[in-house]
Coordinates of C-alpha atoms (C1' of nucleotides) in Angstrom, one line a residue:
Chain H
X1 CA 25.2 66.5 164.6
X2 CA 24.6 69.4 166.9
X3 CA 21.5 68.8 169.0
X4 CA 20.4 72.4 168.6
X5 CA 20.4 74.0 165.2
X6 CA 22.7 76.9 164.8
X7 CA 22.5 79.2 161.8
X8 CA 26.2 80.1 161.8
X9 CA 29.1 77.8 162.1
X10 CA 30.7 80.0 164.7
X11 CA 28.6 80.3 167.8
X12 CA 29.5 83.9 168.6
X13 CA 29.3 83.8 172.3
X14 CA 30.2 80.3 173.2
X15 CA 32.0 81.0 176.4
X16 CA 29.1 82.7 178.1
X17 CA 26.6 80.3 176.7
X18 CA 28.5 77.5 178.3
X19 CA 28.7 79.1 181.6
X20 CA 25.0 79.8 181.5
X21 CA 24.2 76.2 180.5
X22 CA 26.5 75.0 183.3
X23 CA 24.8 77.1 185.9
X24 CA 21.4 75.8 184.7
X25 CA 22.6 72.2 184.7
X26 CA 24.1 72.5 188.2
X27 CA 20.9 74.1 189.4
X28 CA 18.7 71.4 188.0
X29 CA 20.5 68.2 189.1
X30 CA 23.3 69.1 191.3
X31 CA 27.1 69.3 190.9
X32 CA 27.5 65.6 190.3
X33 CA 25.2 65.7 187.4
X34 CA 27.2 68.3 185.7
X35 CA 29.2 67.2 182.7
X36 CA 31.1 69.1 180.1
X37 CA 29.5 67.1 177.4
X38 CA 26.0 67.8 178.5
X39 CA 26.7 71.5 178.8
X40 CA 28.1 71.5 175.3
X41 CA 25.1 69.5 174.1
X42 CA 22.7 72.0 175.4
X43 CA 24.5 74.8 173.8
X44 CA 24.5 72.8 170.5
X45 CA 28.2 72.5 170.1
X46 CA 30.6 69.6 170.0
X47 CA 32.3 68.7 173.3
X48 CA 35.7 69.6 172.0
X49 CA 34.6 73.1 171.1
X50 CA 34.4 73.8 174.8
X51 CA 38.1 73.3 175.1
X52 CA 38.8 76.4 173.1
X53 CA 37.4 78.3 176.1
X54 CA 38.1 76.2 179.1
X55 CA 41.2 74.1 179.7
X56 CA 39.3 71.7 181.9
X57 CA 35.8 70.9 183.1
X58 CA 37.1 72.4 186.3
X59 CA 37.7 75.7 184.6
X60 CA 34.1 75.8 183.6
X61 CA 33.1 75.1 187.1
X62 CA 35.3 77.9 188.3
X63 CA 33.4 80.2 185.9
X64 CA 30.2 79.0 187.4
X65 CA 31.6 79.9 190.8
X66 CA 32.6 83.3 189.6
X67 CA 29.2 83.9 188.3
X68 CA 27.7 82.9 191.6
X69 CA 30.0 85.2 193.6
X70 CA 29.1 88.2 191.5
X71 CA 25.4 87.5 191.9
X72 CA 25.9 87.0 195.6
X73 CA 27.7 90.4 195.9
X74 CA 24.8 92.1 194.1
X75 CA 22.3 90.5 196.3
X76 CA 24.1 91.3 199.6
X77 CA 24.7 94.9 198.5
X78 CA 21.1 95.4 197.5
X79 CA 19.5 94.1 200.6
X80 CA 22.0 95.8 202.9
X81 CA 21.4 99.2 201.2
X82 CA 17.7 98.7 201.4
X83 CA 17.8 97.9 205.1
X84 CA 20.0 100.9 205.8
X85 CA 17.8 103.3 203.9
X86 CA 15.1 103.0 206.4
X87 CA 17.2 103.9 209.4
X88 CA 20.0 106.2 210.4
X89 CA 23.5 106.0 211.8
X90 CA 24.5 103.1 214.0
X91 CA 21.0 101.6 213.8
X92 CA 21.2 101.7 210.0
X93 CA 24.7 100.1 210.0
X94 CA 23.5 97.3 212.2
X95 CA 20.4 96.8 210.1
X96 CA 22.5 96.7 206.9
X97 CA 24.9 94.2 208.5
X98 CA 22.0 92.0 209.6
X99 CA 20.4 92.2 206.1
X100 CA 23.6 91.2 204.5
X101 CA 23.9 88.1 206.6
X102 CA 20.4 87.2 205.8
X103 CA 21.0 87.7 202.1
X104 CA 24.0 85.5 202.3
X105 CA 22.2 82.6 203.8
X106 CA 19.2 83.1 201.5
X107 CA 21.3 83.1 198.5
X108 CA 22.9 79.8 199.5
X109 CA 19.5 78.2 200.1
X110 CA 18.0 79.5 196.9
X111 CA 21.0 78.6 194.8
X112 CA 22.2 75.5 196.7
X113 CA 24.1 73.7 194.0
X114 CA 25.8 76.9 192.7
X115 CA 26.7 77.8 196.2
X116 CA 28.3 74.4 196.7
X117 CA 30.3 75.0 193.5
X118 CA 31.4 78.4 194.7
X119 CA 33.0 76.9 197.8
X120 CA 33.8 73.5 196.3
X121 CA 37.3 72.0 196.1
X122 CA 37.6 72.9 192.5
X123 CA 38.6 76.5 192.9
X124 CA 42.1 75.7 194.2
X125 CA 42.6 72.3 192.7
X126 CA 45.7 72.9 190.7
X127 CA 48.2 75.5 190.0
X128 CA 45.9 76.7 187.3
X129 CA 44.6 80.2 187.5
X130 CA 42.1 80.4 190.4
X131 CA 39.2 82.0 188.5
X132 CA 38.9 83.6 185.2
X133 CA 42.5 83.3 184.4
X134 CA 44.1 85.9 186.6
X135 CA 46.8 84.0 188.5
X136 CA 47.6 86.7 191.0
X137 CA 44.9 86.2 193.6
X138 CA 44.2 82.8 195.0
X139 CA 40.7 83.8 196.0
X140 CA 40.0 86.4 193.4
X141 CA 36.7 84.6 193.0
X142 CA 35.0 86.0 196.0
X143 CA 36.6 89.4 195.9
X144 CA 33.5 91.4 195.0
X145 CA 31.5 89.7 197.7
X146 CA 34.3 90.1 200.2
X147 CA 34.6 93.8 199.4
X148 CA 30.9 94.2 200.1
X149 CA 31.4 92.5 203.5
X150 CA 34.4 94.7 204.4
X151 CA 32.5 97.9 203.5
X152 CA 29.6 97.0 205.7
X153 CA 31.8 96.0 208.6
X154 CA 33.7 99.3 208.3
X155 CA 30.4 101.1 208.5
X156 CA 29.6 99.2 211.7
X157 CA 32.7 100.8 213.3
X158 CA 32.5 104.3 211.8
X159 CA 28.9 104.6 212.7
X160 CA 29.8 103.8 216.3
X161 CA 27.7 100.7 216.6
X162 CA 30.9 98.7 217.2
X163 CA 34.1 99.5 219.1
X164 CA 37.0 99.7 216.8
X165 CA 38.8 97.0 218.9
X166 CA 36.2 94.5 217.8
X167 CA 36.8 95.2 214.1
X168 CA 39.5 92.6 213.8
X169 CA 37.3 89.9 215.1
X170 CA 34.0 90.7 213.5
X171 CA 34.9 89.4 210.1
X172 CA 35.2 85.9 211.3
X173 CA 32.5 86.1 213.9
X174 CA 30.1 87.3 211.3
X175 CA 31.1 85.1 208.5
X176 CA 31.6 81.7 210.1
X177 CA 28.1 81.4 211.7
X178 CA 26.4 82.6 208.5
X179 CA 28.4 80.3 206.4
X180 CA 27.8 77.5 208.8
X181 CA 24.1 78.0 208.8
X182 CA 24.1 78.2 205.1
X183 CA 25.9 74.9 204.7
X184 CA 23.9 73.1 207.3
X185 CA 20.8 74.1 205.5
X186 CA 21.9 73.2 202.0
X187 CA 23.5 70.0 203.2
X188 CA 20.3 68.8 204.8
X189 CA 21.2 69.1 208.5
X190 CA 18.7 71.8 208.9
X191 CA 15.5 72.1 206.9
X192 CA 16.0 74.5 204.0
X193 CA 12.7 76.3 203.9
X194 CA 12.4 80.1 204.3
X195 CA 10.7 80.0 207.7
X196 CA 13.4 77.9 209.2
X197 CA 15.9 80.2 207.7
X198 CA 14.4 83.3 209.3
X199 CA 14.0 81.6 212.6
X200 CA 17.5 80.3 212.6
X201 CA 18.9 83.6 211.6
X202 CA 17.0 85.3 214.3
X203 CA 18.4 82.9 216.9
X204 CA 22.0 83.5 215.7
X205 CA 21.8 87.2 215.2
X206 CA 21.3 88.5 218.7
X207 CA 23.9 86.5 220.7
X208 CA 26.5 87.3 218.0
X209 CA 25.9 91.0 218.1
X210 CA 25.7 91.1 221.8
X211 CA 28.8 89.0 222.1
X212 CA 30.6 91.5 220.0
X213 CA 29.5 94.4 222.2
X214 CA 26.8 95.9 220.1
X215 CA 24.2 97.8 222.2
X216 CA 21.1 95.6 222.2
X217 CA 19.0 98.7 221.7
X218 CA 20.5 99.1 218.2
X219 CA 19.4 95.6 217.2
X220 CA 16.2 95.8 215.1
X221 CA 13.3 93.7 216.0
Chain G
X1 CA 43.3 39.3 187.2
X2 CA 43.1 40.7 190.7
X3 CA 45.8 43.3 191.3
X4 CA 46.4 41.9 194.8
X5 CA 46.8 38.2 195.3
X6 CA 44.2 36.7 197.5
X7 CA 44.6 33.2 198.8
X8 CA 40.9 32.5 198.9
X9 CA 38.3 33.1 196.3
X10 CA 36.0 34.7 198.8
X11 CA 37.4 37.8 200.4
X12 CA 35.9 37.2 203.8
X13 CA 35.4 40.8 204.8
X14 CA 34.9 42.7 201.6
X15 CA 32.5 45.2 202.9
X16 CA 34.7 46.6 205.5
X17 CA 37.8 46.4 203.3
X18 CA 36.0 48.5 200.7
X19 CA 35.0 51.1 203.2
X20 CA 38.5 51.3 204.5
X21 CA 39.9 51.6 201.0
X22 CA 37.4 54.3 200.2
X23 CA 38.3 56.3 203.2
X24 CA 42.0 56.0 202.3
X25 CA 41.3 57.0 198.7
X26 CA 39.2 59.9 199.6
X27 CA 41.8 61.0 202.1
X28 CA 44.6 60.8 199.5
X29 CA 43.2 62.5 196.6
X30 CA 39.9 64.0 197.5
X31 CA 36.3 63.1 196.8
X32 CA 36.5 63.6 193.1
X33 CA 39.3 61.1 192.8
X34 CA 37.2 58.4 194.4
X35 CA 36.0 55.7 192.1
X36 CA 34.3 52.5 192.9
X37 CA 36.6 50.7 190.5
X38 CA 39.8 52.0 192.1
X39 CA 38.5 51.1 195.6
X40 CA 37.8 47.6 194.3
X41 CA 41.2 47.4 192.7
X42 CA 42.9 48.3 195.9
X43 CA 41.1 45.6 197.7
X44 CA 42.0 43.2 195.0
X45 CA 38.6 42.4 193.8
X46 CA 36.6 42.9 190.6
X47 CA 34.5 46.1 190.4
X48 CA 31.2 44.1 190.2
X49 CA 32.0 42.3 193.5
X50 CA 31.4 45.6 195.2
X51 CA 27.8 45.6 194.1
X52 CA 27.1 42.6 196.3
X53 CA 27.7 45.0 199.3
X54 CA 26.7 48.4 198.0
X55 CA 23.9 49.2 195.6
X56 CA 25.7 52.3 194.3
X57 CA 28.9 54.1 194.5
X58 CA 27.0 56.5 196.6
X59 CA 26.2 53.8 199.1
X60 CA 29.9 53.3 199.5
X61 CA 30.3 57.0 200.1
X62 CA 27.6 56.9 202.7
X63 CA 29.5 54.2 204.5
X64 CA 32.5 56.4 204.4
X65 CA 30.4 59.2 205.9
X66 CA 29.2 56.9 208.6
X67 CA 32.7 55.9 209.5
X68 CA 33.6 59.5 209.7
X69 CA 30.7 60.4 212.0
X70 CA 31.6 57.7 214.5
X71 CA 35.2 58.7 214.5
X72 CA 34.1 62.3 215.0
X73 CA 31.9 61.3 217.9
X74 CA 34.8 59.5 219.6
X75 CA 37.1 62.4 219.2
X76 CA 34.7 65.0 220.5
X77 CA 33.7 62.8 223.4
X78 CA 37.3 62.1 224.4
X79 CA 38.5 65.7 224.2
X80 CA 35.5 67.0 226.1
X81 CA 35.9 64.5 228.8
X82 CA 39.6 65.3 229.2
X83 CA 38.9 69.0 229.4
X84 CA 36.2 68.5 232.0
X85 CA 38.3 66.3 234.1
X86 CA 40.6 69.1 235.0
X87 CA 37.9 71.4 236.3
X88 CA 34.7 71.2 238.3
X89 CA 31.1 72.2 237.9
X90 CA 30.1 75.0 235.6
X91 CA 33.7 75.7 234.7
X92 CA 34.1 72.1 233.7
X93 CA 31.0 72.1 231.6
X94 CA 32.2 75.2 229.8
X95 CA 35.6 73.7 229.2
X96 CA 34.1 70.5 227.9
X97 CA 31.9 72.5 225.6
X98 CA 34.8 74.5 224.3
X99 CA 36.9 71.4 223.8
X100 CA 34.2 69.7 221.9
X101 CA 34.0 72.6 219.5
X102 CA 37.7 72.6 219.0
X103 CA 37.7 68.9 218.4
X104 CA 35.0 69.3 215.8
X105 CA 36.9 71.8 213.8
X106 CA 40.2 70.0 214.2
X107 CA 38.6 66.8 212.9
X108 CA 37.4 68.6 209.9
X109 CA 40.8 70.1 209.1
X110 CA 42.6 66.8 209.7
X111 CA 40.2 64.7 207.7
X112 CA 39.2 67.3 205.1
X113 CA 38.0 65.0 202.4
X114 CA 36.1 62.7 204.7
X115 CA 34.5 65.6 206.4
X116 CA 33.3 66.8 203.0
X117 CA 31.8 63.4 202.3
X118 CA 30.1 63.4 205.7
X119 CA 28.2 66.5 204.8
X120 CA 28.1 66.0 201.0
X121 CA 25.0 65.9 198.9
X122 CA 25.2 62.1 198.7
X123 CA 23.7 61.2 202.0
X124 CA 20.2 62.3 201.0
X125 CA 20.4 61.8 197.2
X126 CA 17.7 59.3 196.6
X127 CA 15.0 57.5 198.5
X128 CA 17.6 54.9 199.3
X129 CA 18.4 54.2 202.9
X130 CA 20.2 57.2 204.4
X131 CA 23.2 55.4 205.8
X132 CA 23.9 51.8 206.6
X133 CA 20.6 50.6 205.4
X134 CA 18.2 51.7 208.1
X135 CA 15.6 53.7 206.4
X136 CA 13.9 55.1 209.4
X137 CA 16.1 58.0 210.2
X138 CA 17.0 60.5 207.5
X139 CA 20.1 61.7 209.3
X140 CA 20.9 58.6 211.2
X141 CA 24.5 59.1 210.1
X142 CA 25.4 61.8 212.5
X143 CA 23.3 60.4 215.4
X144 CA 26.3 59.4 217.6
X145 CA 28.0 62.7 217.1
X146 CA 24.8 64.6 217.7
X147 CA 24.1 62.6 220.9
X148 CA 27.5 63.7 222.2
X149 CA 26.6 67.3 221.4
X150 CA 23.3 67.1 223.2
X151 CA 24.9 65.6 226.3
X152 CA 27.4 68.3 226.6
X153 CA 24.9 71.0 226.0
X154 CA 22.7 69.6 228.7
X155 CA 25.6 69.6 231.1
X156 CA 26.0 73.3 230.3
X157 CA 22.6 73.9 231.7
X158 CA 22.5 71.5 234.6
X159 CA 25.8 72.8 235.8
X160 CA 24.4 76.2 235.9
X161 CA 26.8 77.7 233.4
X162 CA 23.9 78.6 231.1
X163 CA 20.3 79.6 231.8
X164 CA 17.8 77.1 230.9
X165 CA 16.1 79.6 228.6
X166 CA 19.1 79.6 226.3
X167 CA 19.2 75.8 225.9
X168 CA 16.9 76.0 222.9
X169 CA 19.2 78.4 221.1
X170 CA 22.5 77.0 222.0
X171 CA 22.5 74.0 219.7
X172 CA 22.4 76.2 216.6
X173 CA 24.5 79.0 218.1
X174 CA 27.2 76.5 218.9
X175 CA 27.0 74.3 215.8
X176 CA 26.7 76.9 213.0
X177 CA 29.8 78.9 213.8
X178 CA 31.9 75.8 214.3
X179 CA 30.6 74.2 211.2
X180 CA 31.2 77.4 209.3
X181 CA 34.7 77.8 210.6
X182 CA 35.4 74.2 209.6
X183 CA 34.1 74.6 206.1
X184 CA 35.8 77.8 205.5
X185 CA 39.1 76.2 206.5
X186 CA 38.7 73.0 204.5
X187 CA 37.4 74.9 201.5
X188 CA 40.4 77.3 201.4
X189 CA 38.8 80.5 202.5
X190 CA 40.8 80.4 205.7
X191 CA 44.3 78.8 206.0
X192 CA 43.9 75.3 207.3
X193 CA 46.9 75.1 209.6
X194 CA 46.7 74.4 213.3
X195 CA 47.8 77.8 214.5
X196 CA 45.1 79.6 212.4
X197 CA 42.7 77.1 213.8
X198 CA 43.4 77.9 217.4
X199 CA 43.4 81.6 216.8
X200 CA 40.1 81.5 214.9
X201 CA 38.6 79.3 217.5
X202 CA 39.7 81.7 220.2
X203 CA 38.2 84.6 218.4
X204 CA 34.8 82.9 218.0
X205 CA 34.6 81.3 221.4
X206 CA 34.3 84.3 223.7
X207 CA 31.7 86.3 221.9
X208 CA 29.5 83.3 221.4
X209 CA 29.6 82.3 225.0
X210 CA 29.0 85.8 226.2
X211 CA 26.2 86.3 223.7
X212 CA 24.5 83.3 225.2
X213 CA 24.8 84.7 228.7
X214 CA 27.7 82.6 230.1
X215 CA 29.6 84.3 232.9
X216 CA 32.9 85.5 231.4
X217 CA 34.6 84.3 234.6
X218 CA 33.8 80.7 233.7
X219 CA 35.5 80.9 230.3
X220 CA 38.9 79.3 230.4
X221 CA 42.0 81.2 229.6
Chain Q
dA1 C1' 41.5 88.4 147.5
dT2 C1' 44.7 86.1 150.5
dC3 C1' 46.3 84.3 154.5
dG4 C1' 46.8 83.5 159.4
dA5 C1' 44.4 82.9 163.5
dA6 C1' 40.4 81.9 166.0
dC7 C1' 36.8 78.8 166.3
dG8 C1' 34.3 74.4 165.7
dT9 C1' 34.0 69.2 164.2
dG10 C1' 34.9 64.1 164.2
dA11 C1' 36.9 60.3 165.6
dA12 C1' 39.5 58.2 168.9
dC13 C1' 41.5 56.8 173.7
dA14 C1' 41.3 55.5 178.5
dG15 C1' 38.5 55.5 182.4
dT16 C1' 34.0 55.2 184.8
dG17 C1' 29.3 53.2 186.8
dT18 C1' 26.4 49.5 186.2
dC19 C1' 24.4 45.2 184.8
dA20 C1' 23.6 40.2 183.3
dA21 C1' 25.4 35.7 182.8
dC22 C1' 28.5 32.7 184.7
dA23 C1' 31.8 30.5 188.3
dT24 C1' 33.2 29.3 193.0
dA25 C1' 33.0 28.1 197.6
dG26 C1' 31.0 27.8 202.0
dA27 C1' 26.8 26.1 204.7
dC28 C1' 23.5 22.9 205.7
dC29 C1' 20.9 18.7 205.4
dC30 C1' 20.7 13.6 204.3
Chain O
dG1 C1' 30.7 11.3 202.9
dG2 C1' 27.5 13.3 198.9
dG3 C1' 24.1 16.8 197.2
dT4 C1' 21.9 21.1 197.0
dC5 C1' 21.3 26.2 198.1
dT6 C1' 22.9 30.6 198.4
dA7 C1' 26.2 34.1 199.3
dT8 C1' 29.9 35.9 197.1
dG9 C1' 33.3 36.9 193.0
dT10 C1' 34.5 37.1 188.0
dT11 C1' 34.0 38.2 182.9
dG12 C1' 32.4 40.7 179.5
dA13 C1' 29.6 44.1 177.9
dC14 C1' 27.1 48.8 177.4
dA15 C1' 26.6 53.7 177.7
dC16 C1' 28.7 57.5 179.3
dT17 C1' 32.5 60.7 180.6
dG18 C1' 37.0 63.9 180.0
dT19 C1' 40.4 64.8 176.9
dT20 C1' 43.2 65.1 172.7
dC21 C1' 44.5 65.3 167.9
dA22 C1' 44.0 66.0 163.1
dC23 C1' 41.1 68.3 160.4
dG24 C1' 37.3 71.8 158.5
dT25 C1' 35.3 76.5 158.6
dT26 C1' 35.0 81.3 159.1
dC27 C1' 36.5 86.0 160.5
dG28 C1' 39.5 90.0 160.2
dA29 C1' 43.5 92.2 158.9
dT30 C1' 46.3 93.1 155.1

DNA sequence: ATCGAACGTGAACAGTGTCAACATAGACCC
DNA sequence: GGGTCTATGTTGACACTGTTCACGTTCGAT
């Protein structure tokens, strides 16, 4: 009855296949369209089989979120590194910081539905394990991405681009505007094309950095 | 078979009753828990009756969003006016602006689920009318709230607190960080209690205003 | 080779969105 | 008043969903 032929009775890698299918599904038709049954169908497995790997449909969504966070971390890291490579010292740190922010928003816009899942209400719905099953960390999901953020912010201070006193604030002052821009774009309040993205980012960047006390001369064009 | 007795066969105000029930439902158990059937049940009416007033379950959610936007507009307006009343000129304009932002975030935190609906993916799902049935304006939903925002931003310029050149930027520079803070709080990335709210708001406020070129002396304590 | 555990299947339950056919009750005209 | 029209509700059905339970199948260790 499986919709996709499968040579072996056992799938072999069902868990990952399900996550992948779910990511696809969510990407195609949005979070609402996602259904555990449809994901199972795509993988070619009966719906109940999924319950050997996920206690809930929410557990599967959490896995989708986790996948998204790790991709996001990679993306941010890569673009930040690239930006820093072209410059030195404080200027490099500022460039990396800026690139990271841009990467964050770009990721959201290019993976709208998955981004929504990542920050959806599912992650902390029940007492159930927050992410992959580790119960210790409520927000373990975004840990990798958050670690990247912290690293780049620290650079900002150690390179001298930012006074140490501002370090405590910068996390929020950096994150909130970028997150807000991202959400406004994926939720349709702001057009979600790449040009608008760049323009909006540019508008936000300078006042934020200046407000935090970064020397305007360090801010790339 | 109605779960709530109803003296008359016709309800009389079913549309509004449904919206109210939906707002309640969403507030109690989140957007996911919402179901057209449950809303109908609460009102004491058969599920199909709702289809005389809403083409979709999404249409009902859009009505919930609309309700939220008008409440938000009232709230922002009220708190801004109150804050301005105590001061004069540029200082008053800045205070009103600040109060409006605080009201925005506070509304989100105190009406988490409804706020999520307001900015959810439902509003612009289909070609269907965006909100109450008017098809002209894609984002007619937030018009009242947006008008309030514009009014207060204009004050900022006319009162001399902000250079006219910054007017074009300020909309985004004000909205994105507040929206981001709101979402991070309701989505669990930042604790959603009132003290954290005030503290976070305070951290964001000053760099933003300074970055835009507002005289620090005008910023309230 | 056997046996337990891990993995997958089928059939079933309650709940959902939605629709078409039918019932009721106001409104409006004579 | 009586008679018709139309807005409004109701019943019953369909296809779909999440989830569970009893049951097959296969893998790996002994």
